[in-house]
Coordinates of C-alpha atoms (C1' of nucleotides) in Angstrom, one line a residue:
Chain A
M160 CA 30.5 -5.5 -73.4
P161 CA 33.9 -6.6 -72.5
D162 CA 34.9 -10.2 -72.4
N163 CA 34.0 -11.2 -68.9
K164 CA 36.4 -14.0 -68.1
L165 CA 34.1 -15.8 -65.7
N166 CA 36.7 -18.5 -65.0
S167 CA 33.8 -20.7 -64.1
D168 CA 35.0 -24.0 -62.7
T169 CA 34.0 -26.0 -65.7
R170 CA 35.7 -23.8 -68.1
E171 CA 39.0 -24.3 -66.3
R172 CA 38.5 -28.0 -65.9
I173 CA 37.9 -28.3 -69.6
L174 CA 41.0 -26.4 -70.4
D175 CA 43.1 -28.5 -68.0
V176 CA 41.8 -31.8 -69.4
A177 CA 42.1 -30.6 -73.0
E178 CA 45.7 -29.5 -72.5
R179 CA 46.6 -32.9 -71.2
Q180 CA 44.7 -34.9 -73.8
F181 CA 46.0 -32.8 -76.8
M182 CA 49.5 -33.4 -75.4
A183 CA 49.0 -37.1 -75.0
H184 CA 47.2 -37.9 -78.3
G185 CA 47.5 -34.9 -80.5
Y186 CA 44.8 -32.5 -81.6
E187 CA 43.1 -34.6 -84.3
A188 CA 43.2 -37.8 -82.3
T189 CA 41.6 -36.2 -79.3
S190 CA 37.8 -36.2 -79.4
M191 CA 35.6 -33.8 -77.6
R192 CA 33.9 -36.7 -76.0
M193 CA 37.2 -37.8 -74.4
I194 CA 37.7 -34.4 -73.0
T195 CA 34.2 -33.8 -71.7
S196 CA 33.9 -37.2 -70.1
M197 CA 37.3 -36.9 -68.3
A198 CA 36.5 -33.4 -67.2
E199 CA 33.1 -34.6 -66.1
V200 CA 31.2 -31.9 -67.9
N201 CA 28.5 -32.1 -70.5
L202 CA 29.4 -32.6 -74.1
A203 CA 27.7 -29.4 -75.1
A204 CA 29.7 -27.4 -72.6
V205 CA 32.7 -27.1 -74.9
N206 CA 30.8 -25.5 -77.7
Y207 CA 29.1 -23.2 -75.2
H208 CA 32.4 -22.0 -73.7
F209 CA 34.7 -22.1 -76.7
G210 CA 32.5 -22.2 -79.7
S211 CA 34.3 -25.1 -81.4
K212 CA 37.1 -27.6 -81.0
E213 CA 39.4 -25.2 -82.7
G214 CA 38.3 -22.5 -80.3
L215 CA 39.2 -24.8 -77.4
L216 CA 42.6 -25.4 -78.7
R217 CA 43.1 -21.7 -79.3
D218 CA 42.2 -20.9 -75.7
V219 CA 44.3 -23.8 -74.3
F220 CA 47.3 -22.0 -75.8
R221 CA 46.3 -18.5 -75.2
R222 CA 46.0 -19.2 -71.5
R223 CA 49.7 -20.0 -71.3
L224 CA 51.2 -17.9 -74.1
T225 CA 49.9 -14.7 -72.7
W226 CA 52.1 -15.2 -69.6
L227 CA 55.0 -16.5 -71.7
N228 CA 55.0 -13.6 -74.1
R229 CA 54.8 -11.0 -71.3
E230 CA 57.5 -12.6 -69.3
R231 CA 59.9 -13.0 -72.2
L232 CA 59.6 -9.4 -73.1
A233 CA 59.9 -8.3 -69.5
A234 CA 63.1 -10.4 -69.1
L235 CA 64.6 -8.8 -72.1
D236 CA 63.5 -5.3 -70.9
A237 CA 65.2 -5.9 -67.6
L238 CA 68.4 -7.1 -69.1
E239 CA 68.6 -4.2 -71.6
Q240 CA 67.9 -1.7 -69.0
Q241 CA 70.5 -3.1 -66.7
A242 CA 73.0 -3.2 -69.6
N243 CA 72.5 0.5 -70.2
G244 CA 72.8 0.5 -73.9
A245 CA 75.6 -2.1 -74.2
P246 CA 74.9 -5.3 -76.1
L247 CA 73.8 -8.2 -74.0
K248 CA 75.8 -11.4 -73.7
P249 CA 74.5 -14.2 -75.9
S250 CA 74.1 -16.3 -72.8
Q251 CA 71.9 -13.7 -71.3
V252 CA 69.6 -13.5 -74.3
L253 CA 69.3 -17.3 -74.4
E254 CA 68.6 -17.4 -70.7
A255 CA 65.9 -14.9 -71.1
F256 CA 64.3 -16.7 -74.0
F257 CA 64.7 -20.3 -73.1
G258 CA 65.0 -20.0 -69.4
T259 CA 61.7 -18.3 -69.2
L260 CA 60.1 -21.0 -71.3
L261 CA 61.6 -23.7 -69.1
R262 CA 60.2 -22.0 -66.0
I263 CA 56.8 -23.1 -67.2
G264 CA 58.0 -26.7 -66.8
E265 CA 58.7 -26.2 -63.2
D266 CA 55.4 -24.6 -62.3
E267 CA 52.2 -26.6 -62.6
S268 CA 50.1 -23.5 -62.4
L269 CA 51.8 -22.3 -65.6
G270 CA 51.1 -25.6 -67.3
G271 CA 54.1 -27.6 -66.3
M272 CA 55.8 -30.1 -68.5
T273 CA 52.4 -31.0 -69.9
F274 CA 52.1 -27.7 -71.6
L275 CA 55.7 -27.6 -72.7
R276 CA 55.3 -30.9 -74.4
L277 CA 52.1 -29.9 -76.0
L278 CA 53.8 -26.7 -77.3
G279 CA 56.7 -28.5 -78.7
R280 CA 54.6 -31.0 -80.5
T281 CA 52.1 -28.5 -81.9
L282 CA 54.7 -26.2 -83.4
T283 CA 55.3 -28.7 -86.2
D284 CA 51.6 -29.3 -86.8
P285 CA 50.9 -28.8 -90.5
S286 CA 47.3 -27.5 -90.1
E287 CA 46.7 -24.0 -91.5
F288 CA 44.8 -22.9 -88.5
I289 CA 47.6 -23.8 -86.0
R290 CA 50.3 -22.4 -88.2
T291 CA 48.8 -18.9 -88.6
F292 CA 47.8 -18.9 -84.9
F293 CA 51.4 -19.4 -83.8
A294 CA 52.8 -17.0 -86.3
K295 CA 50.6 -14.3 -84.8
E296 CA 51.2 -15.2 -81.2
Y297 CA 55.0 -15.3 -81.6
A298 CA 55.7 -12.5 -83.9
V299 CA 56.3 -9.6 -81.5
V300 CA 58.5 -11.6 -79.2
I301 CA 60.6 -13.3 -81.9
E302 CA 61.2 -9.9 -83.5
R303 CA 62.6 -8.4 -80.3
Y304 CA 64.8 -11.3 -79.5
K305 CA 66.1 -11.4 -83.0
L306 CA 67.3 -7.8 -82.7
A307 CA 68.9 -8.6 -79.3
L308 CA 70.8 -11.5 -80.8
F309 CA 72.0 -9.4 -83.7
R310 CA 73.6 -7.1 -81.2
A311 CA 74.8 -9.9 -78.9
V312 CA 76.6 -11.8 -81.7
P313 CA 77.9 -9.1 -84.0
D314 CA 80.5 -11.3 -85.7
V315 CA 77.9 -13.7 -87.1
P316 CA 75.9 -12.4 -90.1
K317 CA 72.3 -11.6 -89.4
A318 CA 71.0 -14.1 -91.9
E319 CA 73.0 -16.8 -90.2
I320 CA 71.7 -15.8 -86.8
V321 CA 68.1 -16.2 -88.0
W322 CA 68.9 -19.7 -89.2
R323 CA 70.4 -20.5 -85.9
L324 CA 67.5 -19.1 -83.9
H325 CA 65.5 -21.4 -86.0
F326 CA 67.7 -24.4 -85.1
M327 CA 67.7 -23.4 -81.4
L328 CA 63.9 -23.4 -81.4
G329 CA 64.0 -26.8 -82.9
A330 CA 66.4 -28.3 -80.5
M331 CA 64.5 -26.9 -77.6
S332 CA 61.0 -27.9 -78.8
Y333 CA 62.1 -31.3 -79.8
A334 CA 64.0 -32.0 -76.7
I335 CA 60.9 -31.2 -74.7
A336 CA 58.3 -32.8 -77.0
G337 CA 60.3 -35.9 -77.4
T338 CA 61.6 -36.8 -74.0
D339 CA 59.6 -40.0 -73.9
I340 CA 60.0 -40.7 -77.6
L341 CA 63.6 -39.9 -78.0
Q342 CA 64.7 -41.6 -74.8
V343 CA 63.7 -44.7 -76.6
I344 CA 65.4 -43.7 -79.8
T345 CA 68.6 -42.7 -78.1
G346 CA 68.3 -45.8 -76.0
L347 CA 70.0 -44.5 -72.9
E348 CA 68.4 -43.6 -69.7
I349 CA 70.6 -40.6 -69.1
G350 CA 69.9 -40.8 -65.5
D351 CA 66.2 -41.0 -66.1
I352 CA 65.3 -38.4 -68.6
S353 CA 61.6 -38.6 -67.7
G354 CA 59.4 -37.3 -64.9
K355 CA 61.0 -37.8 -61.6
E356 CA 62.8 -35.2 -59.6
E357 CA 66.0 -36.5 -58.4
D358 CA 68.8 -34.8 -56.6
G359 CA 66.3 -32.0 -56.1
K360 CA 66.3 -30.9 -59.7
S361 CA 63.2 -30.7 -61.8
E362 CA 63.1 -32.2 -65.2
A363 CA 63.1 -28.8 -66.8
R364 CA 66.1 -27.7 -64.8
R365 CA 68.1 -30.7 -65.7
L366 CA 67.2 -30.2 -69.3
S367 CA 68.2 -26.6 -69.2
E368 CA 71.7 -27.4 -67.8
R369 CA 72.3 -29.6 -70.8
L370 CA 70.6 -27.5 -73.4
M371 CA 72.1 -24.1 -72.7
P372 CA 75.7 -25.0 -73.4
F373 CA 74.7 -26.8 -76.6
L374 CA 72.7 -23.8 -77.9
L375 CA 75.4 -21.4 -77.0
G376 CA 78.0 -23.5 -78.8
G377 CA 75.8 -23.7 -81.9
L378 CA 74.9 -20.0 -81.9
R379 CA 78.5 -18.9 -81.8
A380 CA 80.0 -21.6 -84.0
A381 CA 82.5 -20.8 -86.7
L382 CA 81.0 -19.8 -89.9
P383 CA 80.6 -22.4 -92.6
N384 CA 83.3 -22.5 -95.2
P385 CA 81.6 -22.4 -98.5
A386 CA 84.4 -24.3 -100.1
D387 CA 83.6 -27.6 -98.3
S388 CA 80.0 -28.2 -98.3
Y389 CA 78.7 -31.5 -97.0
N390 CA 79.3 -34.8 -98.6
Q391 CA 82.4 -33.9 -100.6
Q392 CA 85.6 -36.0 -100.5
Q393 CA 84.6 -37.3 -97.1
V394 CA 82.7 -40.4 -97.5
P395 CA 83.8 -42.8 -100.3
L396 CA 80.3 -44.0 -100.9
A397 CA 79.7 -47.4 -102.5
K398 CA 76.9 -46.6 -104.8
T399 CA 75.1 -49.7 -103.7
A400 CA 76.0 -50.0 -100.1
R401 CA 76.8 -53.5 -99.1
N402 CA 74.7 -55.3 -96.6
T403 CA 75.1 -54.7 -92.9
S404 CA 73.7 -56.3 -89.9
L405 CA 70.5 -54.4 -90.5
E406 CA 68.8 -55.7 -93.6
K407 CA 66.2 -57.6 -91.7
K408 CA 63.3 -59.2 -93.4
R409 CA 59.8 -57.9 -92.9
Chain B
M221 CA 55.9 -68.3 -99.6
P222 CA 58.1 -65.2 -99.6
D223 CA 56.7 -61.7 -99.7
N224 CA 56.5 -61.1 -103.4
K225 CA 56.8 -57.3 -103.7
L226 CA 54.8 -57.0 -106.9
N227 CA 55.3 -53.3 -107.1
S228 CA 52.2 -53.0 -108.9
D229 CA 51.6 -49.5 -110.3
T230 CA 48.7 -48.8 -107.9
R231 CA 50.7 -49.8 -104.9
E232 CA 53.4 -47.3 -105.6
R233 CA 50.9 -44.6 -106.6
I234 CA 49.1 -45.1 -103.2
L235 CA 52.4 -44.8 -101.3
D236 CA 53.4 -41.7 -103.2
V237 CA 50.1 -39.9 -102.6
A238 CA 49.9 -41.1 -99.0
E239 CA 53.4 -39.8 -98.3
R240 CA 52.5 -36.4 -99.6
Q241 CA 49.1 -36.2 -97.9
F242 CA 50.5 -37.4 -94.5
M243 CA 53.1 -34.7 -94.8
A244 CA 50.7 -32.0 -95.7
H245 CA 47.9 -32.7 -93.2
G246 CA 49.3 -35.2 -90.7
Y247 CA 48.3 -38.8 -90.2
E248 CA 45.1 -38.4 -88.4
A249 CA 43.8 -35.6 -90.5
T250 CA 44.4 -37.5 -93.7
S251 CA 41.5 -39.8 -94.7
M252 CA 41.9 -42.9 -96.9
R253 CA 39.3 -41.3 -99.2
M254 CA 41.6 -38.4 -99.8
I255 CA 44.4 -40.7 -100.7
T256 CA 42.5 -43.1 -102.9
S257 CA 40.7 -40.4 -104.8
M258 CA 43.9 -38.5 -105.5
A259 CA 45.8 -41.6 -106.4
E260 CA 42.8 -42.6 -108.6
V261 CA 42.5 -46.0 -107.1
N262 CA 39.6 -47.7 -105.5
L263 CA 39.0 -47.2 -101.8
A264 CA 39.3 -50.8 -101.1
A265 CA 42.8 -51.0 -102.7
V266 CA 44.5 -49.6 -99.6
N267 CA 43.2 -52.4 -97.4
Y268 CA 44.0 -54.9 -100.0
H269 CA 47.6 -53.8 -100.3
F270 CA 48.4 -52.6 -96.8
G271 CA 45.8 -54.2 -94.6
S272 CA 44.9 -51.0 -92.8
K273 CA 45.7 -47.3 -92.6
E274 CA 48.4 -48.0 -90.0
G275 CA 49.8 -50.5 -92.3
L276 CA 49.9 -47.9 -95.0
L277 CA 51.8 -45.5 -92.8
R278 CA 54.2 -48.2 -91.8
D279 CA 55.0 -49.0 -95.4
V280 CA 55.3 -45.4 -96.4
F281 CA 58.1 -45.1 -93.9
R282 CA 59.7 -48.5 -94.5
R283 CA 60.1 -47.8 -98.2
R284 CA 62.4 -44.9 -97.3
L285 CA 64.0 -45.9 -94.0
T286 CA 65.4 -49.1 -95.4
W287 CA 67.5 -47.1 -97.8
L288 CA 68.4 -44.6 -95.1
N289 CA 69.5 -47.1 -92.5
R290 CA 71.6 -49.1 -95.0
E291 CA 73.2 -46.0 -96.3
R292 CA 74.0 -44.5 -92.9
L293 CA 75.6 -47.7 -91.7
A294 CA 77.6 -48.0 -95.0
A295 CA 78.8 -44.4 -94.6
L296 CA 80.1 -45.1 -91.1
D297 CA 81.6 -48.4 -92.2
A298 CA 83.5 -46.6 -95.0
L299 CA 84.8 -43.9 -92.7
E300 CA 85.9 -46.3 -90.0
Q301 CA 87.6 -48.6 -92.5
Q302 CA 89.4 -45.6 -94.0
A303 CA 90.4 -44.4 -90.5
N304 CA 92.0 -47.7 -89.8
G305 CA 91.2 -47.9 -86.1
A306 CA 91.6 -44.2 -85.3
P307 CA 88.7 -42.3 -84.0
L308 CA 86.7 -40.3 -86.6
K309 CA 86.5 -36.6 -86.6
P310 CA 83.2 -35.3 -85.1
S311 CA 82.5 -33.5 -88.4
Q312 CA 82.8 -36.8 -90.3
V313 CA 80.3 -38.6 -88.0
L314 CA 77.8 -35.8 -88.4
E315 CA 78.3 -35.7 -92.1
A316 CA 77.7 -39.4 -92.4
F317 CA 74.6 -39.2 -90.2
F318 CA 73.0 -35.9 -91.3
G319 CA 74.5 -35.6 -94.7
T320 CA 73.0 -39.0 -95.6
L321 CA 69.6 -37.9 -94.4
L322 CA 69.8 -34.7 -96.4
R323 CA 70.7 -36.5 -99.6
I324 CA 67.1 -37.8 -99.5
G325 CA 66.0 -34.2 -99.8
E326 CA 67.9 -33.8 -103.1
D327 CA 66.6 -36.9 -104.7
E328 CA 63.0 -37.3 -105.5
S329 CA 63.3 -41.0 -106.0
L330 CA 64.3 -41.3 -102.4
G331 CA 61.3 -39.2 -101.2
G332 CA 62.7 -35.7 -101.5
M333 CA 61.8 -32.9 -99.2
T334 CA 58.3 -34.3 -99.0
F335 CA 59.6 -37.3 -97.1
L336 CA 62.0 -35.3 -95.0
R337 CA 59.2 -33.1 -93.8
L338 CA 57.0 -36.0 -93.1
L339 CA 59.8 -37.7 -91.1
G340 CA 60.5 -34.6 -89.1
R341 CA 56.9 -34.1 -88.2
T342 CA 56.1 -37.7 -87.4
L343 CA 59.0 -38.1 -85.0
T344 CA 57.1 -36.1 -82.4
D345 CA 53.8 -37.8 -83.0
P346 CA 52.6 -39.0 -79.6
S347 CA 50.8 -42.1 -80.8
E348 CA 51.9 -45.4 -79.3
F349 CA 52.0 -47.1 -82.7
I350 CA 54.3 -44.6 -84.3
R351 CA 56.6 -44.3 -81.3
T352 CA 57.4 -48.0 -81.1
F353 CA 57.7 -48.2 -84.8
F354 CA 60.4 -45.6 -84.9
A355 CA 62.2 -46.9 -81.9
K356 CA 62.6 -50.3 -83.7
E357 CA 63.5 -48.8 -87.0
Y358 CA 66.2 -46.5 -85.6
A359 CA 67.7 -48.6 -82.8
V360 CA 70.6 -50.2 -84.7
V361 CA 71.8 -47.1 -86.5
I362 CA 71.5 -44.9 -83.5
E363 CA 73.5 -47.3 -81.4
R364 CA 76.4 -47.4 -83.8
Y365 CA 76.5 -43.6 -84.2
K366 CA 76.5 -43.2 -80.5
L367 CA 79.5 -45.3 -80.2
A368 CA 81.3 -43.4 -83.0
L369 CA 80.5 -40.1 -81.3
F370 CA 81.9 -41.4 -78.0
R371 CA 85.2 -42.0 -79.7
A372 CA 85.1 -38.8 -81.8
V373 CA 84.4 -36.5 -78.8
P374 CA 86.3 -38.1 -76.0
D375 CA 86.5 -35.0 -73.8
V376 CA 82.7 -34.8 -73.5
P377 CA 81.2 -37.3 -71.1
K378 CA 79.1 -40.0 -72.7
A379 CA 75.9 -39.0 -71.0
E380 CA 76.3 -35.5 -72.3
I381 CA 76.9 -36.8 -75.8
V382 CA 73.7 -38.7 -75.7
W383 CA 71.9 -35.5 -74.7
R384 CA 73.5 -33.6 -77.5
L385 CA 72.7 -36.3 -80.1
H386 CA 69.2 -35.8 -78.9
F387 CA 69.4 -32.1 -79.4
M388 CA 71.0 -32.5 -82.8
L389 CA 68.2 -34.7 -84.0
G390 CA 65.8 -32.1 -82.8
A391 CA 67.4 -29.2 -84.5
M392 CA 67.6 -31.2 -87.7
S393 CA 64.1 -32.6 -87.7
Y394 CA 62.6 -29.3 -86.7
A395 CA 64.5 -27.4 -89.3
I396 CA 63.2 -29.7 -92.0
A397 CA 59.7 -30.1 -90.7
G398 CA 59.1 -26.5 -90.0
T399 CA 60.6 -24.6 -92.9
D400 CA 57.2 -23.3 -94.0
I401 CA 56.1 -22.9 -90.4
L402 CA 59.1 -21.4 -88.9
Q403 CA 59.8 -19.1 -91.7
V404 CA 56.7 -17.3 -90.6
I405 CA 57.7 -17.4 -87.0
T406 CA 61.2 -16.2 -87.6
G407 CA 59.8 -13.7 -90.0
L408 CA 62.7 -13.4 -92.3
E409 CA 63.0 -14.8 -95.8
I410 CA 66.6 -16.0 -95.4
G411 CA 67.0 -15.8 -99.1
D412 CA 63.9 -17.8 -99.7
I413 CA 63.9 -20.7 -97.3
S414 CA 61.4 -22.7 -99.2
G415 CA 61.2 -24.8 -102.4
K416 CA 63.2 -23.1 -105.1
E417 CA 66.6 -23.9 -106.1
E418 CA 68.6 -20.8 -106.5
D419 CA 72.3 -20.3 -107.2
G420 CA 72.1 -24.0 -108.2
K421 CA 71.8 -25.3 -104.7
S422 CA 69.0 -27.5 -103.5
E423 CA 67.0 -26.6 -100.4
A424 CA 68.6 -29.5 -98.6
R425 CA 72.1 -28.4 -99.5
R426 CA 71.5 -24.8 -98.3
L427 CA 70.1 -26.1 -95.1
S428 CA 73.0 -28.4 -94.6
E429 CA 75.6 -25.7 -95.0
R430 CA 73.9 -23.8 -92.2
L431 CA 73.1 -26.7 -90.0
M432 CA 76.4 -28.5 -89.8
P433 CA 78.4 -25.8 -88.2
F434 CA 75.6 -25.2 -85.7
L435 CA 75.5 -28.9 -84.8
L436 CA 79.3 -29.1 -84.6
G437 CA 79.4 -26.1 -82.3
G438 CA 76.8 -27.5 -80.1
L439 CA 78.3 -31.0 -80.0
R440 CA 81.7 -29.8 -78.9
A441 CA 80.5 -27.0 -76.6
A442 CA 82.2 -26.4 -73.3
L443 CA 80.7 -28.4 -70.5
P444 CA 78.0 -26.8 -68.3
N445 CA 79.3 -25.3 -65.1
P446 CA 77.1 -26.8 -62.4
A447 CA 77.6 -23.7 -60.3
D448 CA 75.6 -21.4 -62.4
S449 CA 72.4 -23.1 -63.7
Y450 CA 70.0 -21.1 -65.5
N451 CA 68.0 -18.2 -64.1
Q452 CA 70.2 -17.3 -61.3
Q453 CA 71.4 -13.8 -60.6
Q454 CA 70.9 -13.0 -64.2
V455 CA 67.5 -11.6 -64.8
P456 CA 66.1 -9.3 -62.0
L457 CA 62.6 -10.4 -62.6
A458 CA 59.7 -8.3 -61.6
K459 CA 57.4 -10.8 -60.1
T460 CA 54.5 -9.3 -62.0
A461 CA 56.0 -8.2 -65.2
R462 CA 54.8 -4.8 -66.3
N463 CA 52.9 -4.4 -69.4
T464 CA 54.7 -4.2 -72.7
S465 CA 53.6 -3.6 -76.2
L466 CA 52.1 -7.0 -76.4
E467 CA 49.2 -7.3 -74.1
K468 CA 46.7 -7.1 -76.9
K469 CA 43.1 -7.8 -76.3
R470 CA 41.5 -10.9 -77.8
Chain C
dG42 C1' 43.5 -57.2 -108.3
dT43 C1' 39.7 -54.3 -108.7
dC44 C1' 35.2 -52.9 -108.0
dT45 C1' 30.4 -51.7 -105.7
dA46 C1' 27.8 -51.7 -101.9
dT47 C1' 27.5 -51.6 -97.3
dA48 C1' 28.3 -52.5 -92.3
dT49 C1' 29.4 -50.1 -88.3
dG50 C1' 31.2 -46.8 -85.7
dT51 C1' 32.5 -42.1 -84.3
dG52 C1' 33.3 -37.4 -85.2
dG53 C1' 31.7 -32.2 -84.3
dA54 C1' 28.0 -29.5 -83.7
dT55 C1' 23.2 -27.8 -82.3
dA56 C1' 18.2 -27.3 -80.9
dG57 C1' 15.6 -26.6 -77.3
dA58 C1' 13.9 -27.9 -72.5
dC59 C1' 15.2 -26.8 -67.9
Chain D
dG287 C1' 25.0 -22.5 -67.8
dT288 C1' 23.7 -27.2 -68.1
dC289 C1' 21.5 -31.1 -69.9
dT290 C1' 19.3 -34.6 -73.4
dA291 C1' 18.5 -36.0 -77.7
dT292 C1' 19.6 -35.9 -82.2
dC293 C1' 21.4 -34.5 -86.8
dC294 C1' 24.4 -35.8 -90.3
dA295 C1' 28.8 -36.0 -92.4
dC296 C1' 32.5 -38.9 -92.7
dA297 C1' 35.6 -42.4 -90.9
dT298 C1' 37.7 -47.3 -91.5
dA299 C1' 36.9 -51.6 -92.9
dT300 C1' 34.9 -55.7 -95.3
dA301 C1' 31.9 -58.9 -98.1
dG302 C1' 31.4 -60.6 -102.2
dA303 C1' 30.7 -60.1 -107.4
dC304 C1' 33.5 -59.6 -111.4

DNA sequence: GTCTATATGTGGATAGAC
DNA sequence: GTCTATCCACATATAGAC
């Protein structure tokens, strides 16, 4: 008895609304009643279709990650086949990995920016369930890209590359998850970091144009000199810093 | 009638436990009963001391951010005074900003890695309350560092620097918040990414040694060439990617 | 400042008719 | 597959004695 994905209308509607609500308020702060009322389905429908709230979250992600995993592997396959045994360029590997992800942001049928933000935010969620879920979902793809990066950047030690892959994932996820948040923090408008499409470029594309050079620069950066670790000889710290304009009351 | 910070034992105990629990389970998933029972204080004590659960979270952060903001500004002050009007080096600015943050991770009395993880995770929290709180707390410091970076990296356009500051914050926060998570995702041990102090280096220091070169490389990276944005000519995508080893069932 | 007791709401989940 | 009605655990918050 194979899983007959019936794709009933209500099932998809629930997934769509859940995706948006989980993104907007987070998993814990989103109640099933919020979801079912906005999706205009009965409360019991969620448990019928997904078994539980966790099951719903799981399927919200699976719906998108299946495509993403397949596409990422295919992109790497295509590049390696075309390279004919030669190592890929670092930029190619990053394009395959991050460019594929960002294509989701340009295509509503793949989840759009809603899903990208949800993904970025959920990756740091501390819950055991979510953590192990992502570990399983990502394992195969990450492993292949790691190997590709080892070959693409042979002059950087492997351990260092793994760290940097880690950093790159962070910069990316955070940049996506935090657009609305960090635009406040950084204070600038950056030519409107949020939703609109101006000069014909989608938000995802504008982000990518900025992010890719940054990631490439970080990936290929000069190795750390173990002699000067941080916070030596550089900042003559007053042990008790004097007051600055900050120290506001309350 | 000035705010008499009485620093009663219970108040501090509540803050300590709350900090740890919010980090471990997230704000929404942490109940006040979890906190009060672990802190061995009465349930009503939280509302007495902090007014509400939101008030508790606010004070958990304020306790640490006051120090961090002051120290970050002082570090920049010291550097600029010593530079005597000349622009700082990019590495100096990053050291002052990120090095100061990472010093928290080495000092339990400043919150240690527990607070760093909490901070990294909370920065992407979608809740309105948290977002505006951080925006206010960070505004002054970010503004000053932005200006310092403009001067330190004059050949990169200001808008681009703001983006990259954004990316750097992300790489940093994520690297901290996700150690336990992303160590699974990246699959490698990286010489034990988690808690222990080996070869005499704290987790924060080991992280810093890897992160700083990455950030510097990204900050100073060559400008994007508008001609070749991502995903052009590079990957000959099969529209429907063929199956790979992934397509697992269920 | 600390406690007990409780008000009042909301959460996820399910039983069982249709 | 969909609905109503309901169970019941647990949430935050407060009133008021000590």
